[in-house]
Amino acid sequence: MSAGRTDGAPRIVVGVDGSPSSRAALRWAVGQARLTGGTVDAVIAWQIPLMLENYSWAPIGVEEARDFAEDARKRLDAAIGEEVRPADSELVRSQVVRGHPAQVLLDAAADLLVVGSRGHGSFAGALLGSVGQHCVHHAPCPVLIMRG
């Protein structure tokens, strides 16, 4: 079984940022893929912080952008390595995409989109983070919100 197959099997997209709820979402998505014969695209989005883009003394160069992408890759690989059993690793394809997390997930959406209830945002008391909220209202497919 390969995560890139196109035989009509369900494709689940899961947003992973390393937060406890995104890790729970990843575990659930892999379990669902195993039960349904589907695949999982584990997606992490990265972007250059707005403060650095707008107020830096010098433009952000290719090297700095690569550092943000590499950090995202490491967080995604760590989450997959810690949360996905080796027997299920063939079900998962990882994607590191530059852009706002909500838009990246909407662009990747498939048969089901799974996101954590809250990521690493600054408003820790919120029941649902801004990315999850945006996905619920705009996704072209069902969205499952997973609590950590």
mmCIF file of N, CA and C in Angstrom:
data_model
loop_
_atom_site.group_PDB
_atom_site.id
_atom_site.type_symbol
_atom_site.label_atom_id
_atom_site.label_comp_id
_atom_site.label_asym_id
_atom_site.label_seq_id
_atom_site.Cartn_x
_atom_site.Cartn_y
_atom_site.Cartn_z
ATOM 1 N N MET A 1 0.834 -1.161 0.000
ATOM 2 C CA MET A 1 0.000 0.000 0.000
ATOM 3 C C MET A 1 0.892 1.242 0.000
ATOM 4 N N SER A 2 0.570 2.213 -0.799
ATOM 5 C CA SER A 2 1.373 3.423 -0.896
ATOM 6 C C SER A 2 0.490 4.643 -0.718
ATOM 7 N N ALA A 3 1.010 5.653 -0.020
ATOM 8 C CA ALA A 3 0.226 6.854 0.222
ATOM 9 C C ALA A 3 -0.042 7.632 -1.052
ATOM 10 N N GLY A 4 0.642 7.331 -2.127
ATOM 11 C CA GLY A 4 0.439 8.055 -3.357
ATOM 12 C C GLY A 4 -0.506 7.373 -4.326
ATOM 13 N N ARG A 5 -1.177 6.325 -3.915
ATOM 14 C CA ARG A 5 -2.012 5.563 -4.835
ATOM 15 C C ARG A 5 -3.272 6.320 -5.247
ATOM 16 N N THR A 6 -3.837 5.919 -6.344
ATOM 17 C CA THR A 6 -5.010 6.617 -6.874
ATOM 18 C C THR A 6 -6.117 5.633 -7.206
ATOM 19 N N ASP A 7 -6.301 4.597 -6.404
ATOM 20 C CA ASP A 7 -7.292 3.561 -6.705
ATOM 21 C C ASP A 7 -8.651 3.830 -6.070
ATOM 22 N N GLY A 8 -8.901 5.044 -5.648
ATOM 23 C CA GLY A 8 -10.182 5.370 -5.050
ATOM 24 C C GLY A 8 -10.241 5.154 -3.552
ATOM 25 N N ALA A 9 -9.163 4.690 -2.949
ATOM 26 C CA ALA A 9 -9.137 4.513 -1.496
ATOM 27 C C ALA A 9 -9.215 5.884 -0.827
ATOM 28 N N PRO A 10 -9.822 5.967 0.351
ATOM 29 C CA PRO A 10 -9.943 7.255 1.025
ATOM 30 C C PRO A 10 -8.577 7.876 1.318
ATOM 31 N N ARG A 11 -8.476 9.164 1.074
ATOM 32 C CA ARG A 11 -7.252 9.907 1.385
ATOM 33 C C ARG A 11 -7.585 10.885 2.492
ATOM 34 N N ILE A 12 -6.857 10.758 3.590
ATOM 35 C CA ILE A 12 -7.060 11.594 4.765
ATOM 36 C C ILE A 12 -5.892 12.564 4.859
ATOM 37 N N VAL A 13 -6.203 13.841 4.997
ATOM 38 C CA VAL A 13 -5.179 14.856 5.225
ATOM 39 C C VAL A 13 -5.238 15.227 6.697
ATOM 40 N N VAL A 14 -4.080 15.250 7.342
ATOM 41 C CA VAL A 14 -4.011 15.610 8.754
ATOM 42 C C VAL A 14 -2.978 16.716 8.926
ATOM 43 N N GLY A 15 -3.389 17.764 9.625
ATOM 44 C CA GLY A 15 -2.471 18.855 9.932
ATOM 45 C C GLY A 15 -1.660 18.516 11.167
ATOM 46 N N VAL A 16 -0.344 18.641 11.042
ATOM 47 C CA VAL A 16 0.554 18.300 12.151
ATOM 48 C C VAL A 16 1.463 19.495 12.423
ATOM 49 N N ASP A 17 1.440 19.992 13.643
ATOM 50 C CA ASP A 17 2.359 21.069 14.017
ATOM 51 C C ASP A 17 3.197 20.694 15.242
ATOM 52 N N GLY A 18 3.030 19.475 15.718
ATOM 53 C CA GLY A 18 3.775 19.010 16.885
ATOM 54 C C GLY A 18 3.030 19.175 18.194
ATOM 55 N N SER A 19 1.906 19.890 18.188
ATOM 56 C CA SER A 19 1.124 20.084 19.411
ATOM 57 C C SER A 19 0.473 18.764 19.823
ATOM 58 N N PRO A 20 0.105 18.632 21.092
ATOM 59 C CA PRO A 20 -0.546 17.387 21.536
ATOM 60 C C PRO A 20 -1.801 17.041 20.733
ATOM 61 N N SER A 21 -2.625 18.029 20.422
ATOM 62 C CA SER A 21 -3.848 17.701 19.680
ATOM 63 C C SER A 21 -3.546 17.317 18.235
ATOM 64 N N SER A 22 -2.498 17.876 17.633
ATOM 65 C CA SER A 22 -2.158 17.464 16.263
ATOM 66 C C SER A 22 -1.568 16.059 16.249
ATOM 67 N N ARG A 23 -0.871 15.693 17.306
ATOM 68 C CA ARG A 23 -0.347 14.328 17.410
ATOM 69 C C ARG A 23 -1.495 13.335 17.586
ATOM 70 N N ALA A 24 -2.494 13.708 18.386
ATOM 71 C CA ALA A 24 -3.681 12.862 18.533
ATOM 72 C C ALA A 24 -4.400 12.730 17.193
ATOM 73 N N ALA A 25 -4.465 13.828 16.439
ATOM 74 C CA ALA A 25 -5.096 13.805 15.120
ATOM 75 C C ALA A 25 -4.346 12.861 14.181
ATOM 76 N N LEU A 26 -3.032 12.882 14.231
ATOM 77 C CA LEU A 26 -2.221 11.990 13.400
ATOM 78 C C LEU A 26 -2.484 10.531 13.763
ATOM 79 N N ARG A 27 -2.488 10.221 15.051
ATOM 80 C CA ARG A 27 -2.755 8.836 15.472
ATOM 81 C C ARG A 27 -4.132 8.380 14.994
ATOM 82 N N TRP A 28 -5.143 9.245 15.158
ATOM 83 C CA TRP A 28 -6.493 8.888 14.740
ATOM 84 C C TRP A 28 -6.557 8.676 13.229
ATOM 85 N N ALA A 29 -5.945 9.570 12.473
ATOM 86 C CA ALA A 29 -5.986 9.486 11.008
ATOM 87 C C ALA A 29 -5.337 8.191 10.514
ATOM 88 N N VAL A 30 -4.228 7.809 11.111
ATOM 89 C CA VAL A 30 -3.559 6.565 10.706
ATOM 90 C C VAL A 30 -4.428 5.357 11.053
ATOM 91 N N GLY A 31 -5.046 5.382 12.221
ATOM 92 C CA GLY A 31 -5.952 4.285 12.584
ATOM 93 C C GLY A 31 -7.126 4.192 11.625
ATOM 94 N N GLN A 32 -7.682 5.332 11.242
ATOM 95 C CA GLN A 32 -8.794 5.344 10.299
ATOM 96 C C GLN A 32 -8.353 4.842 8.918
ATOM 97 N N ALA A 33 -7.184 5.247 8.498
ATOM 98 C CA ALA A 33 -6.663 4.778 7.201
ATOM 99 C C ALA A 33 -6.464 3.265 7.220
ATOM 100 N N ARG A 34 -5.963 2.747 8.325
ATOM 101 C CA ARG A 34 -5.766 1.301 8.452
ATOM 102 C C ARG A 34 -7.109 0.573 8.347
ATOM 103 N N LEU A 35 -8.145 1.105 8.992
ATOM 104 C CA LEU A 35 -9.470 0.476 8.983
ATOM 105 C C LEU A 35 -10.155 0.539 7.622
ATOM 106 N N THR A 36 -9.916 1.609 6.882
ATOM 107 C CA THR A 36 -10.638 1.832 5.625
ATOM 108 C C THR A 36 -9.823 1.522 4.379
ATOM 109 N N GLY A 37 -8.575 1.128 4.554
ATOM 110 C CA GLY A 37 -7.720 0.889 3.396
ATOM 111 C C GLY A 37 -7.261 2.177 2.742
ATOM 112 N N GLY A 38 -7.284 3.248 3.500
ATOM 113 C CA GLY A 38 -6.925 4.560 2.971
ATOM 114 C C GLY A 38 -5.473 4.919 3.198
ATOM 115 N N THR A 39 -5.178 6.174 2.934
ATOM 116 C CA THR A 39 -3.837 6.714 3.122
ATOM 117 C C THR A 39 -3.929 8.033 3.861
ATOM 118 N N VAL A 40 -2.798 8.458 4.402
ATOM 119 C CA VAL A 40 -2.729 9.696 5.169
ATOM 120 C C VAL A 40 -1.654 10.597 4.584
ATOM 121 N N ASP A 41 -2.032 11.844 4.335
ATOM 122 C CA ASP A 41 -1.051 12.878 4.022
ATOM 123 C C ASP A 41 -0.882 13.705 5.278
ATOM 124 N N ALA A 42 0.261 13.574 5.940
ATOM 125 C CA ALA A 42 0.570 14.361 7.129
ATOM 126 C C ALA A 42 1.212 15.657 6.650
ATOM 127 N N VAL A 43 0.545 16.782 6.908
ATOM 128 C CA VAL A 43 0.957 18.061 6.338
ATOM 129 C C VAL A 43 1.348 19.030 7.445
ATOM 130 N N ILE A 44 2.499 19.656 7.263
ATOM 131 C CA ILE A 44 2.898 20.756 8.139
ATOM 132 C C ILE A 44 3.135 21.976 7.264
ATOM 133 N N ALA A 45 2.645 23.105 7.713
ATOM 134 C CA ALA A 45 2.826 24.357 6.992
ATOM 135 C C ALA A 45 3.865 25.197 7.721
ATOM 136 N N TRP A 46 4.594 25.968 6.961
ATOM 137 C CA TRP A 46 5.550 26.888 7.571
ATOM 138 C C TRP A 46 5.481 28.212 6.828
ATOM 139 N N GLN A 47 5.817 29.257 7.537
ATOM 140 C CA GLN A 47 5.895 30.563 6.914
ATOM 141 C C GLN A 47 6.890 31.414 7.681
ATOM 142 N N ILE A 48 7.430 32.386 7.003
ATOM 143 C CA ILE A 48 8.342 33.324 7.652
ATOM 144 C C ILE A 48 7.497 34.225 8.543
ATOM 145 N N PRO A 49 7.883 34.367 9.806
ATOM 146 C CA PRO A 49 7.088 35.209 10.707
ATOM 147 C C PRO A 49 6.888 36.605 10.128
ATOM 148 N N LEU A 50 5.674 37.110 10.239
ATOM 149 C CA LEU A 50 5.305 38.403 9.682
ATOM 150 C C LEU A 50 6.247 39.504 10.149
ATOM 151 N N MET A 51 6.647 39.452 11.405
ATOM 152 C CA MET A 51 7.544 40.468 11.934
ATOM 153 C C MET A 51 8.858 40.498 11.160
ATOM 154 N N LEU A 52 9.383 39.326 10.813
ATOM 155 C CA LEU A 52 10.636 39.277 10.072
ATOM 156 C C LEU A 52 10.454 39.739 8.629
ATOM 157 N N GLU A 53 9.311 39.427 8.043
ATOM 158 C CA GLU A 53 9.071 39.836 6.664
ATOM 159 C C GLU A 53 8.909 41.352 6.550
ATOM 160 N N ASN A 54 8.225 41.961 7.509
ATOM 161 C CA ASN A 54 7.888 43.379 7.399
ATOM 162 C C ASN A 54 8.868 44.331 8.065
ATOM 163 N N TYR A 55 9.568 43.875 9.098
ATOM 164 C CA TYR A 55 10.358 44.808 9.883
ATOM 165 C C TYR A 55 11.844 44.453 9.961
ATOM 166 N N SER A 56 12.283 43.534 9.163
ATOM 167 C CA SER A 56 13.692 43.151 9.255
ATOM 168 C C SER A 56 14.572 44.217 8.609
ATOM 169 N N TRP A 57 15.814 44.238 9.034
ATOM 170 C CA TRP A 57 16.761 45.195 8.482
ATOM 171 C C TRP A 57 17.142 44.820 7.063
ATOM 172 N N ALA A 58 17.135 43.541 6.797
ATOM 173 C CA ALA A 58 17.495 43.081 5.454
ATOM 174 C C ALA A 58 16.449 42.063 5.019
ATOM 175 N N PRO A 59 16.265 41.891 3.725
ATOM 176 C CA PRO A 59 15.285 40.905 3.258
ATOM 177 C C PRO A 59 15.664 39.502 3.721
ATOM 178 N N ILE A 60 14.652 38.682 3.926
ATOM 179 C CA ILE A 60 14.885 37.288 4.280
ATOM 180 C C ILE A 60 15.437 36.582 3.045
ATOM 181 N N GLY A 61 16.560 35.914 3.217
ATOM 182 C CA GLY A 61 17.193 35.240 2.092
ATOM 183 C C GLY A 61 16.784 33.788 1.986
ATOM 184 N N VAL A 62 17.312 33.136 0.986
ATOM 185 C CA VAL A 62 17.013 31.735 0.730
ATOM 186 C C VAL A 62 17.453 30.864 1.898
ATOM 187 N N GLU A 63 18.603 31.163 2.476
ATOM 188 C CA GLU A 63 19.109 30.355 3.593
ATOM 189 C C GLU A 63 18.171 30.418 4.798
ATOM 190 N N GLU A 64 17.707 31.613 5.120
ATOM 191 C CA GLU A 64 16.802 31.754 6.258
ATOM 192 C C GLU A 64 15.493 31.021 6.010
ATOM 193 N N ALA A 65 14.977 31.143 4.799
ATOM 194 C CA ALA A 65 13.737 30.435 4.453
ATOM 195 C C ALA A 65 13.950 28.932 4.550
ATOM 196 N N ARG A 66 15.091 28.463 4.120
ATOM 197 C CA ARG A 66 15.400 27.032 4.200
ATOM 198 C C ARG A 66 15.424 26.572 5.650
ATOM 199 N N ASP A 67 15.906 27.425 6.561
ATOM 200 C CA ASP A 67 15.927 27.079 7.981
ATOM 201 C C ASP A 67 14.514 26.862 8.517
ATOM 202 N N PHE A 68 13.554 27.723 8.135
ATOM 203 C CA PHE A 68 12.174 27.558 8.573
ATOM 204 C C PHE A 68 11.591 26.253 8.023
ATOM 205 N N ALA A 69 11.861 25.959 6.776
ATOM 206 C CA ALA A 69 11.364 24.725 6.167
ATOM 207 C C ALA A 69 11.995 23.499 6.828
ATOM 208 N N GLU A 70 13.278 23.576 7.115
ATOM 209 C CA GLU A 70 13.964 22.451 7.755
ATOM 210 C C GLU A 70 13.436 22.213 9.170
ATOM 211 N N ASP A 71 13.171 23.282 9.897
ATOM 212 C CA ASP A 71 12.593 23.148 11.231
ATOM 213 C C ASP A 71 11.229 22.464 11.158
ATOM 214 N N ALA A 72 10.419 22.861 10.187
ATOM 215 C CA ALA A 72 9.104 22.236 10.010
ATOM 216 C C ALA A 72 9.257 20.755 9.674
ATOM 217 N N ARG A 73 10.195 20.421 8.783
ATOM 218 C CA ARG A 73 10.447 19.021 8.399
ATOM 219 C C ARG A 73 10.831 18.201 9.629
ATOM 220 N N LYS A 74 11.689 18.742 10.468
ATOM 221 C CA LYS A 74 12.126 18.024 11.670
ATOM 222 C C LYS A 74 10.953 17.782 12.621
ATOM 223 N N ARG A 75 10.080 18.803 12.810
ATOM 224 C CA ARG A 75 8.919 18.633 13.689
ATOM 225 C C ARG A 75 7.968 17.573 13.147
ATOM 226 N N LEU A 76 7.751 17.587 11.826
ATOM 227 C CA LEU A 76 6.851 16.603 11.217
ATOM 228 C C LEU A 76 7.446 15.201 11.316
ATOM 229 N N ASP A 77 8.712 15.065 10.980
ATOM 230 C CA ASP A 77 9.360 13.749 11.063
ATOM 231 C C ASP A 77 9.345 13.206 12.485
ATOM 232 N N ALA A 78 9.570 14.091 13.472
ATOM 233 C CA ALA A 78 9.551 13.652 14.870
ATOM 234 C C ALA A 78 8.160 13.169 15.264
ATOM 235 N N ALA A 79 7.139 13.906 14.875
ATOM 236 C CA ALA A 79 5.765 13.504 15.224
ATOM 237 C C ALA A 79 5.419 12.170 14.583
ATOM 238 N N ILE A 80 5.758 12.008 13.316
ATOM 239 C CA ILE A 80 5.472 10.739 12.628
ATOM 240 C C ILE A 80 6.253 9.607 13.280
ATOM 241 N N GLY A 81 7.531 9.838 13.560
ATOM 242 C CA GLY A 81 8.366 8.808 14.167
ATOM 243 C C GLY A 81 7.888 8.368 15.539
ATOM 244 N N GLU A 82 7.316 9.305 16.286
ATOM 245 C CA GLU A 82 6.869 8.999 17.646
ATOM 246 C C GLU A 82 5.429 8.505 17.720
ATOM 247 N N GLU A 83 4.598 8.868 16.758
ATOM 248 C CA GLU A 83 3.166 8.561 16.843
ATOM 249 C C GLU A 83 2.687 7.455 15.904
ATOM 250 N N VAL A 84 3.462 7.130 14.877
ATOM 251 C CA VAL A 84 3.023 6.141 13.889
ATOM 252 C C VAL A 84 3.837 4.858 14.080
ATOM 253 N N ARG A 85 3.133 3.760 14.243
ATOM 254 C CA ARG A 85 3.814 2.466 14.381
ATOM 255 C C ARG A 85 4.545 2.129 13.086
ATOM 256 N N PRO A 86 5.697 1.479 13.176
ATOM 257 C CA PRO A 86 6.439 1.118 11.967
ATOM 258 C C PRO A 86 5.592 0.349 10.949
ATOM 259 N N ALA A 87 4.691 -0.499 11.430
ATOM 260 C CA ALA A 87 3.845 -1.276 10.517
ATOM 261 C C ALA A 87 2.888 -0.388 9.729
ATOM 262 N N ASP A 88 2.586 0.792 10.255
ATOM 263 C CA ASP A 88 1.656 1.710 9.583
ATOM 264 C C ASP A 88 2.353 2.807 8.795
ATOM 265 N N SER A 89 3.675 2.859 8.851
ATOM 266 C CA SER A 89 4.395 3.963 8.213
ATOM 267 C C SER A 89 4.183 4.014 6.700
ATOM 268 N N GLU A 90 3.877 2.885 6.100
ATOM 269 C CA GLU A 90 3.631 2.869 4.650
ATOM 270 C C GLU A 90 2.338 3.583 4.272
ATOM 271 N N LEU A 91 1.478 3.819 5.243
ATOM 272 C CA LEU A 91 0.215 4.512 4.985
ATOM 273 C C LEU A 91 0.377 6.024 4.944
ATOM 274 N N VAL A 92 1.520 6.524 5.427
ATOM 275 C CA VAL A 92 1.694 7.951 5.655
ATOM 276 C C VAL A 92 2.697 8.560 4.669
ATOM 277 N N ARG A 93 2.282 9.678 4.098
ATOM 278 C CA ARG A 93 3.177 10.484 3.264
ATOM 279 C C ARG A 93 3.283 11.848 3.929
ATOM 280 N N SER A 94 4.498 12.342 4.091
ATOM 281 C CA SER A 94 4.677 13.643 4.748
ATOM 282 C C SER A 94 4.833 14.742 3.701
ATOM 283 N N GLN A 95 4.277 15.913 4.035
ATOM 284 C CA GLN A 95 4.358 17.072 3.149
ATOM 285 C C GLN A 95 4.692 18.307 3.975
ATOM 286 N N VAL A 96 5.714 19.021 3.548
ATOM 287 C CA VAL A 96 6.101 20.285 4.167
ATOM 288 C C VAL A 96 5.814 21.362 3.140
ATOM 289 N N VAL A 97 4.903 22.288 3.491
ATOM 290 C CA VAL A 97 4.427 23.256 2.510
ATOM 291 C C VAL A 97 4.532 24.666 3.090
ATOM 292 N N ARG A 98 5.044 25.587 2.286
ATOM 293 C CA ARG A 98 5.117 26.987 2.717
ATOM 294 C C ARG A 98 3.752 27.650 2.511
ATOM 295 N N GLY A 99 3.295 28.322 3.546
ATOM 296 C CA GLY A 99 2.047 29.052 3.452
ATOM 297 C C GLY A 99 1.348 29.115 4.797
ATOM 298 N N HIS A 100 0.243 29.832 4.817
ATOM 299 C CA HIS A 100 -0.550 29.916 6.044
ATOM 300 C C HIS A 100 -1.162 28.538 6.307
ATOM 301 N N PRO A 101 -1.091 28.039 7.540
ATOM 302 C CA PRO A 101 -1.565 26.681 7.828
ATOM 303 C C PRO A 101 -2.988 26.389 7.362
ATOM 304 N N ALA A 102 -3.919 27.303 7.587
ATOM 305 C CA ALA A 102 -5.306 27.046 7.185
ATOM 306 C C ALA A 102 -5.415 26.883 5.681
ATOM 307 N N GLN A 103 -4.769 27.751 4.923
ATOM 308 C CA GLN A 103 -4.864 27.668 3.465
ATOM 309 C C GLN A 103 -4.154 26.437 2.933
ATOM 310 N N VAL A 104 -3.015 26.099 3.511
ATOM 311 C CA VAL A 104 -2.285 24.895 3.093
ATOM 312 C C VAL A 104 -3.154 23.661 3.282
ATOM 313 N N LEU A 105 -3.830 23.565 4.423
ATOM 314 C CA LEU A 105 -4.693 22.413 4.683
ATOM 315 C C LEU A 105 -5.901 22.387 3.762
ATOM 316 N N LEU A 106 -6.489 23.531 3.502
ATOM 317 C CA LEU A 106 -7.628 23.575 2.582
ATOM 318 C C LEU A 106 -7.199 23.167 1.173
ATOM 319 N N ASP A 107 -6.033 23.605 0.757
ATOM 320 C CA ASP A 107 -5.531 23.243 -0.578
ATOM 321 C C ASP A 107 -5.240 21.747 -0.679
ATOM 322 N N ALA A 108 -4.836 21.138 0.429
ATOM 323 C CA ALA A 108 -4.493 19.712 0.427
ATOM 324 C C ALA A 108 -5.691 18.813 0.689
ATOM 325 N N ALA A 109 -6.801 19.381 1.139
ATOM 326 C CA ALA A 109 -7.957 18.598 1.585
ATOM 327 C C ALA A 109 -8.359 17.533 0.576
ATOM 328 N N ALA A 110 -8.790 16.402 1.099
ATOM 329 C CA ALA A 110 -9.139 15.248 0.280
ATOM 330 C C ALA A 110 -10.510 14.729 0.697
ATOM 331 N N ASP A 111 -10.588 13.463 1.058
ATOM 332 C CA ASP A 111 -11.855 12.871 1.494
ATOM 333 C C ASP A 111 -12.208 13.272 2.921
ATOM 334 N N LEU A 112 -11.193 13.533 3.722
ATOM 335 C CA LEU A 112 -11.383 13.908 5.116
ATOM 336 C C LEU A 112 -10.196 14.749 5.544
ATOM 337 N N LEU A 113 -10.464 15.800 6.287
ATOM 338 C CA LEU A 113 -9.418 16.657 6.847
ATOM 339 C C LEU A 113 -9.483 16.520 8.361
ATOM 340 N N VAL A 114 -8.344 16.226 8.984
ATOM 341 C CA VAL A 114 -8.272 16.043 10.425
ATOM 342 C C VAL A 114 -7.290 17.062 10.988
ATOM 343 N N VAL A 115 -7.747 17.833 11.962
ATOM 344 C CA VAL A 115 -6.880 18.827 12.588
ATOM 345 C C VAL A 115 -7.042 18.757 14.101
ATOM 346 N N GLY A 116 -6.016 19.223 14.793
ATOM 347 C CA GLY A 116 -6.100 19.309 16.236
ATOM 348 C C GLY A 116 -6.968 20.478 16.655
ATOM 349 N N SER A 117 -7.472 20.413 17.870
ATOM 350 C CA SER A 117 -8.357 21.480 18.340
ATOM 351 C C SER A 117 -7.602 22.782 18.569
ATOM 352 N N ARG A 118 -6.366 22.698 18.962
ATOM 353 C CA ARG A 118 -5.545 23.892 19.156
ATOM 354 C C ARG A 118 -4.107 23.543 18.857
ATOM 355 N N GLY A 119 -3.428 24.457 18.190
ATOM 356 C CA GLY A 119 -2.022 24.256 17.894
ATOM 357 C C GLY A 119 -1.150 25.033 18.860
ATOM 358 N N HIS A 120 -0.154 25.673 18.303
ATOM 359 C CA HIS A 120 0.803 26.425 19.115
ATOM 360 C C HIS A 120 0.468 27.906 19.178
ATOM 361 N N GLY A 121 -0.772 28.265 18.905
ATOM 362 C CA GLY A 121 -1.176 29.672 18.935
ATOM 363 C C GLY A 121 -1.074 30.265 20.332
ATOM 364 N N SER A 122 -1.224 31.581 20.403
ATOM 365 C CA SER A 122 -0.992 32.279 21.664
ATOM 366 C C SER A 122 -2.205 32.294 22.591
ATOM 367 N N PHE A 123 -3.393 31.993 22.118
ATOM 368 C CA PHE A 123 -4.585 32.052 22.966
ATOM 369 C C PHE A 123 -4.918 30.656 23.464
ATOM 370 N N ALA A 124 -4.220 30.241 24.510
ATOM 371 C CA ALA A 124 -4.297 28.862 24.995
ATOM 372 C C ALA A 124 -5.663 28.484 25.542
ATOM 373 N N GLY A 125 -6.486 29.441 25.938
ATOM 374 C CA GLY A 125 -7.779 29.124 26.512
ATOM 375 C C GLY A 125 -8.856 28.825 25.489
ATOM 376 N N ALA A 126 -8.565 29.020 24.220
ATOM 377 C CA ALA A 126 -9.581 28.809 23.181
ATOM 378 C C ALA A 126 -9.920 27.333 23.058
ATOM 379 N N LEU A 127 -11.196 27.041 22.839
ATOM 380 C CA LEU A 127 -11.620 25.658 22.631
ATOM 381 C C LEU A 127 -11.231 25.170 21.242
ATOM 382 N N LEU A 128 -11.213 26.078 20.285
ATOM 383 C CA LEU A 128 -10.856 25.733 18.914
ATOM 384 C C LEU A 128 -9.961 26.831 18.373
ATOM 385 N N GLY A 129 -8.803 26.443 17.860
ATOM 386 C CA GLY A 129 -7.863 27.417 17.333
ATOM 387 C C GLY A 129 -8.335 28.017 16.018
ATOM 388 N N SER A 130 -7.634 29.043 15.575
ATOM 389 C CA SER A 130 -8.028 29.759 14.364
ATOM 390 C C SER A 130 -7.912 28.895 13.113
ATOM 391 N N VAL A 131 -6.911 28.027 13.048
ATOM 392 C CA VAL A 131 -6.760 27.163 11.874
ATOM 393 C C VAL A 131 -7.921 26.179 11.794
ATOM 394 N N GLY A 132 -8.232 25.522 12.899
ATOM 395 C CA GLY A 132 -9.361 24.596 12.920
ATOM 396 C C GLY A 132 -10.666 25.293 12.592
ATOM 397 N N GLN A 133 -10.845 26.469 13.165
ATOM 398 C CA GLN A 133 -12.061 27.249 12.914
ATOM 399 C C GLN A 133 -12.205 27.570 11.423
ATOM 400 N N HIS A 134 -11.120 28.004 10.805
ATOM 401 C CA HIS A 134 -11.152 28.347 9.379
ATOM 402 C C HIS A 134 -11.445 27.101 8.532
ATOM 403 N N CYS A 135 -10.808 25.996 8.879
ATOM 404 C CA CYS A 135 -11.017 24.758 8.115
ATOM 405 C C CYS A 135 -12.460 24.277 8.215
ATOM 406 N N VAL A 136 -13.035 24.340 9.403
ATOM 407 C CA VAL A 136 -14.428 23.903 9.590
ATOM 408 C C VAL A 136 -15.371 24.689 8.685
ATOM 409 N N HIS A 137 -15.117 25.957 8.541
ATOM 410 C CA HIS A 137 -16.018 26.815 7.767
ATOM 411 C C HIS A 137 -15.766 26.800 6.265
ATOM 412 N N HIS A 138 -14.560 26.390 5.826
ATOM 413 C CA HIS A 138 -14.224 26.538 4.409
ATOM 414 C C HIS A 138 -13.784 25.269 3.695
ATOM 415 N N ALA A 139 -13.624 24.179 4.391
ATOM 416 C CA ALA A 139 -13.126 22.949 3.757
ATOM 417 C C ALA A 139 -14.148 22.374 2.781
ATOM 418 N N PRO A 140 -13.664 21.805 1.681
ATOM 419 C CA PRO A 140 -14.546 21.184 0.691
ATOM 420 C C PRO A 140 -14.896 19.736 1.048
ATOM 421 N N CYS A 141 -14.529 19.310 2.267
ATOM 422 C CA CYS A 141 -14.748 17.930 2.693
ATOM 423 C C CYS A 141 -15.087 17.934 4.178
ATOM 424 N N PRO A 142 -15.478 16.786 4.728
ATOM 425 C CA PRO A 142 -15.701 16.722 6.179
ATOM 426 C C PRO A 142 -14.417 17.029 6.943
ATOM 427 N N VAL A 143 -14.576 17.657 8.107
ATOM 428 C CA VAL A 143 -13.440 18.002 8.964
ATOM 429 C C VAL A 143 -13.669 17.380 10.331
ATOM 430 N N LEU A 144 -12.642 16.705 10.837
ATOM 431 C CA LEU A 144 -12.690 16.138 12.184
ATOM 432 C C LEU A 144 -11.729 16.951 13.041
ATOM 433 N N ILE A 145 -12.232 17.460 14.156
ATOM 434 C CA ILE A 145 -11.406 18.218 15.092
ATOM 435 C C ILE A 145 -11.057 17.276 16.244
ATOM 436 N N MET A 146 -9.762 17.105 16.479
ATOM 437 C CA MET A 146 -9.293 16.159 17.501
ATOM 438 C C MET A 146 -8.732 16.919 18.694
ATOM 439 N N ARG A 147 -9.179 16.545 19.866
ATOM 440 C CA ARG A 147 -8.629 17.136 21.080
ATOM 441 C C ARG A 147 -7.396 16.365 21.499
ATOM 442 N N GLY A 148 -6.467 17.047 22.145
ATOM 443 C CA GLY A 148 -5.210 16.414 22.580
ATOM 444 C C GLY A 148 -5.377 15.640 23.845
#
